[in-house]
């Protein structure tokens, strides 16, 4: 069962497309290799400006995707030769410190757009600066990774991708907690009858809790008054 689960996850990840942005050729190649080993499709770009063009977030909207694939991107790592309107990206990984547009600026542009704001963004940096980390996380980044990125870091991104997908697109069976009720025999039920039954029980319980009980002092006083009468 475990082997089947791992195989299913690998097949799912082949459909996930990661946009990797880094001005360092070596870091791009390393990240591309790690993502491909993890069965992700990858497109590598060397600047935040080219990433915006790829996503269609600037004035240049008529350039094809292949125009942005640098020498580090093999044909298999690019998504297609379509224009940005046909681009599907499931996750963006960007270096923080880049000439021109920084990774933080790219993050803000992505999160400020209506079409890409729900796409998870992971920021990377070779410098562990707490203020920088906090700024990116508060700006909407899902994760802040220290470079060089390792395979264990890449494994962290899969849950972020799954959470960003619509519920109907997830292959895993997710049980909604709101649809689960426990009846008197501790049996799990999700039908409306059980919900109504539990609701009635809880209402009755609340009413019983709301009933006031006279303290012993008040009961003794009442008894004395009754005896004198």
Short mmCIF file of C-alpha atoms in Angstrom, two decimals:
data_model
loop_
_atom_site.label_atom_id
_atom_site.label_comp_id
_atom_site.label_asym_id
_atom_site.label_seq_id
_atom_site.Cartn_x
_atom_site.Cartn_y
_atom_site.Cartn_z
CA UNK A 1 0.00 0.00 0.00
CA UNK A 2 2.84 2.38 0.87
CA UNK A 3 4.55 1.77 -2.48
CA UNK A 4 1.27 2.36 -4.33
CA UNK A 5 0.75 5.61 -2.41
CA UNK A 6 4.24 6.86 -3.31
CA UNK A 7 3.71 5.94 -6.96
CA UNK A 8 0.38 7.78 -7.02
CA UNK A 9 2.00 10.87 -5.49
CA UNK A 10 4.77 10.84 -8.11
CA UNK A 11 2.19 10.64 -10.89
CA UNK A 12 0.31 13.58 -9.38
CA UNK A 13 3.47 15.66 -9.08
CA UNK A 14 4.22 15.21 -12.79
CA UNK A 15 1.19 17.40 -13.45
CA UNK A 16 2.41 20.13 -11.07
CA UNK A 17 4.36 22.96 -12.67
CA UNK A 18 6.93 24.92 -10.65
CA UNK A 19 8.30 28.29 -11.78
CA UNK A 20 11.85 28.70 -10.42
CA UNK A 21 13.37 32.20 -10.43
CA UNK A 22 17.04 32.77 -9.59
CA UNK A 23 19.76 34.97 -11.08
CA UNK A 24 22.45 32.37 -10.26
CA UNK A 25 22.95 29.84 -13.04
CA UNK A 26 24.33 27.25 -10.61
CA UNK A 27 21.44 27.65 -8.19
CA UNK A 28 18.94 27.41 -11.05
CA UNK A 29 20.47 24.16 -12.25
CA UNK A 30 20.52 22.72 -8.74
CA UNK A 31 16.90 23.67 -8.11
CA UNK A 32 15.83 22.36 -11.49
CA UNK A 33 17.51 19.01 -10.81
CA UNK A 34 15.94 18.67 -7.35
CA UNK A 35 12.47 19.47 -8.67
CA UNK A 36 12.78 17.05 -11.58
CA UNK A 37 14.00 14.29 -9.27
CA UNK A 38 10.83 14.94 -7.28
CA UNK A 39 8.79 14.53 -10.50
CA UNK A 40 7.78 18.19 -10.91
CA UNK A 41 7.67 20.02 -14.22
CA UNK A 42 10.01 23.01 -14.08
CA UNK A 43 10.49 26.30 -15.86
CA UNK A 44 13.57 28.28 -14.84
CA UNK A 45 13.93 32.05 -15.24
CA UNK A 46 16.81 34.32 -14.26
CA UNK A 47 15.02 37.46 -13.08
CA UNK A 48 11.87 38.77 -11.46
CA UNK A 49 11.11 40.87 -14.53
CA UNK A 50 11.10 37.80 -16.78
CA UNK A 51 8.93 36.00 -14.28
CA UNK A 52 6.38 38.82 -14.46
CA UNK A 53 6.45 38.65 -18.25
CA UNK A 54 5.99 34.88 -18.14
CA UNK A 55 2.98 35.31 -15.86
CA UNK A 56 1.58 38.17 -17.91
CA UNK A 57 1.83 40.69 -15.07
CA UNK A 58 3.42 43.49 -17.06
CA UNK A 59 2.84 45.38 -20.29
CA UNK A 60 4.56 42.78 -22.48
CA UNK A 61 1.77 40.30 -23.07
CA UNK A 62 2.49 39.06 -26.56
CA UNK A 63 5.68 37.13 -25.94
CA UNK A 64 5.61 33.37 -25.99
CA UNK A 65 6.68 31.21 -23.08
CA UNK A 66 9.71 29.83 -24.92
CA UNK A 67 11.16 33.34 -25.14
CA UNK A 68 11.73 33.23 -21.41
CA UNK A 69 13.34 29.82 -21.12
CA UNK A 70 17.02 30.50 -20.52
CA UNK A 71 19.90 28.19 -21.22
CA UNK A 72 19.28 26.32 -17.95
CA UNK A 73 15.85 25.16 -19.07
CA UNK A 74 15.72 22.06 -21.21
CA UNK A 75 12.76 21.46 -23.55
CA UNK A 76 11.23 19.10 -20.99
CA UNK A 77 11.39 21.77 -18.27
CA UNK A 78 9.29 24.31 -20.11
CA UNK A 79 5.52 24.04 -19.89
CA UNK A 80 4.64 24.83 -23.50
CA UNK A 81 5.14 27.34 -26.30
CA UNK A 82 1.85 29.02 -25.55
CA UNK A 83 1.52 32.57 -24.36
CA UNK A 84 1.01 33.56 -20.74
CA UNK A 85 -2.76 33.17 -20.96
CA UNK A 86 -2.31 29.42 -21.36
CA UNK A 87 0.35 29.11 -18.66
CA UNK A 88 -0.46 27.03 -15.60
CA UNK A 89 1.84 27.41 -12.60
CA UNK A 90 1.20 25.57 -9.34
CA UNK A 91 4.07 27.03 -7.31
CA UNK A 92 6.65 29.81 -7.59
CA UNK A 93 10.10 29.52 -6.03
CA UNK A 94 12.17 32.69 -6.11
CA UNK A 95 15.52 33.85 -4.82
CA UNK A 96 15.30 36.86 -2.52
CA UNK A 97 18.34 38.84 -3.62
CA UNK A 98 18.39 39.43 -7.37
CA UNK A 99 19.49 42.43 -9.45
CA UNK A 100 16.60 44.65 -10.51
CA UNK A 101 13.48 43.14 -8.99
CA UNK A 102 14.00 41.31 -5.72
CA UNK A 103 12.20 38.14 -4.74
CA UNK A 104 10.16 40.12 -2.24
CA UNK A 105 9.02 42.53 -4.97
CA UNK A 106 8.04 39.57 -7.13
CA UNK A 107 6.13 38.09 -4.20
CA UNK A 108 4.17 41.31 -3.71
CA UNK A 109 3.32 41.54 -7.42
CA UNK A 110 2.11 37.94 -7.51
CA UNK A 111 0.02 38.26 -4.34
CA UNK A 112 -1.38 41.56 -5.55
CA UNK A 113 -2.68 40.11 -8.81
CA UNK A 114 -6.15 38.67 -9.22
CA UNK A 115 -5.05 35.74 -11.39
CA UNK A 116 -2.03 34.48 -9.43
CA UNK A 117 -2.68 35.50 -5.81
CA UNK A 118 -3.63 31.96 -4.78
CA UNK A 119 -0.45 30.40 -6.17
CA UNK A 120 1.95 29.48 -3.33
CA UNK A 121 5.25 31.35 -3.31
CA UNK A 122 8.44 30.08 -1.65
CA UNK A 123 11.31 32.52 -1.14
CA UNK A 124 14.95 31.38 -0.96
CA UNK A 125 18.07 33.11 0.30
CA UNK A 126 21.66 32.28 1.22
CA UNK A 127 21.43 34.76 4.10
CA UNK A 128 19.48 34.02 7.25
CA UNK A 129 18.20 37.49 8.12
CA UNK A 130 15.26 37.29 10.58
CA UNK A 131 13.73 40.60 9.47
CA UNK A 132 13.86 39.45 5.86
CA UNK A 133 12.26 36.13 6.72
CA UNK A 134 9.46 37.81 8.68
CA UNK A 135 8.83 40.35 5.94
CA UNK A 136 8.41 37.64 3.29
CA UNK A 137 6.19 35.43 5.43
CA UNK A 138 4.00 38.38 6.37
CA UNK A 139 3.90 39.34 2.69
CA UNK A 140 2.30 36.03 1.77
CA UNK A 141 5.18 33.59 1.25
CA UNK A 142 4.43 30.01 2.26
CA UNK A 143 8.01 29.19 3.18
CA UNK A 144 11.45 30.79 3.44
CA UNK A 145 14.24 28.37 2.54
CA UNK A 146 17.96 28.77 3.15
CA UNK A 147 20.22 28.07 0.18
CA UNK A 148 21.58 25.79 -1.01
CA UNK A 149 18.20 24.13 -1.31
CA UNK A 150 18.15 20.44 -0.44
CA UNK A 151 15.90 17.57 -1.43
CA UNK A 152 14.29 17.63 2.01
CA UNK A 153 13.33 21.26 1.37
CA UNK A 154 11.67 20.37 -1.92
CA UNK A 155 9.57 17.74 -0.17
CA UNK A 156 8.06 20.49 1.98
CA UNK A 157 6.40 22.24 -0.94
CA UNK A 158 3.96 19.46 -1.91
CA UNK A 159 1.42 20.26 0.86
CA UNK A 160 1.40 23.93 -0.19
CA UNK A 161 0.48 22.94 -3.74
CA UNK A 162 -2.30 20.65 -2.55
CA UNK A 163 -3.78 23.32 -0.29
CA UNK A 164 -3.90 25.78 -3.18
CA UNK A 165 -5.91 23.41 -5.40
CA UNK A 166 -9.72 23.42 -5.50
CA UNK A 167 -11.25 20.62 -3.43
CA UNK A 168 -12.60 18.99 -6.59
CA UNK A 169 -9.05 18.73 -7.99
CA UNK A 170 -7.55 16.93 -5.03
CA UNK A 171 -7.15 13.20 -5.45
CA UNK A 172 -6.84 12.54 -1.74
CA UNK A 173 -10.02 11.80 0.15
CA UNK A 174 -10.56 14.68 2.52
CA UNK A 175 -13.30 14.43 5.14
CA UNK A 176 -14.94 17.68 6.06
CA UNK A 177 -15.12 18.00 9.84
CA UNK A 178 -18.41 19.89 9.54
CA UNK A 179 -20.01 16.79 7.99
CA UNK A 180 -18.96 14.43 10.78
CA UNK A 181 -21.16 13.83 13.83
CA UNK A 182 -20.99 11.40 16.70
CA UNK A 183 -24.23 9.76 17.80
CA UNK A 184 -24.96 8.38 21.23
CA UNK A 185 -23.01 5.18 20.48
CA UNK A 186 -19.94 7.11 19.26
CA UNK A 187 -20.64 6.08 15.67
CA UNK A 188 -19.53 8.42 12.91
CA UNK A 189 -22.36 9.62 10.71
CA UNK A 190 -22.62 12.31 8.06
CA UNK A 191 -26.31 12.27 7.17
CA UNK A 192 -28.75 15.02 8.04
CA UNK A 193 -30.73 12.75 10.36
CA UNK A 194 -27.74 12.29 12.63
CA UNK A 195 -26.97 16.00 12.50
CA UNK A 196 -30.51 16.84 13.58
CA UNK A 197 -30.38 14.20 16.30
CA UNK A 198 -27.13 15.53 17.74
CA UNK A 199 -28.40 19.08 17.43
CA UNK A 200 -31.50 18.19 19.44
CA UNK A 201 -29.39 16.45 22.06
CA UNK A 202 -27.03 19.38 22.40
CA UNK A 203 -29.96 21.81 22.66
CA UNK A 204 -31.52 19.74 25.44
CA UNK A 205 -28.21 19.55 27.24
CA UNK A 206 -27.76 23.30 27.00
CA UNK A 207 -31.23 23.87 28.42
CA UNK A 208 -30.48 21.56 31.33
CA UNK A 209 -27.24 23.37 32.02
CA UNK A 210 -29.06 26.68 31.92
CA UNK A 211 -31.51 25.60 34.69
CA UNK A 212 -30.53 27.14 38.04
CA UNK A 213 -30.21 25.02 41.17
CA UNK A 214 -30.70 26.70 44.55
CA UNK A 215 -27.61 26.60 46.75
CA UNK A 216 -27.85 24.74 50.12
CA UNK A 217 -28.11 28.02 52.11
CA UNK A 218 -31.13 29.17 50.12
CA UNK A 219 -32.82 25.76 50.42
CA UNK A 220 -32.35 25.79 54.25
CA UNK A 221 -33.84 29.30 54.45
CA UNK A 222 -36.83 28.22 52.41
CA UNK A 223 -37.32 25.19 54.66
CA UNK A 224 -37.36 27.37 57.80
CA UNK A 225 -39.87 29.74 56.26
CA UNK A 226 -42.09 26.82 55.28
CA UNK A 227 -41.99 25.35 58.83
CA UNK A 228 -43.03 28.66 60.45
CA UNK A 229 -46.03 28.90 58.13
#
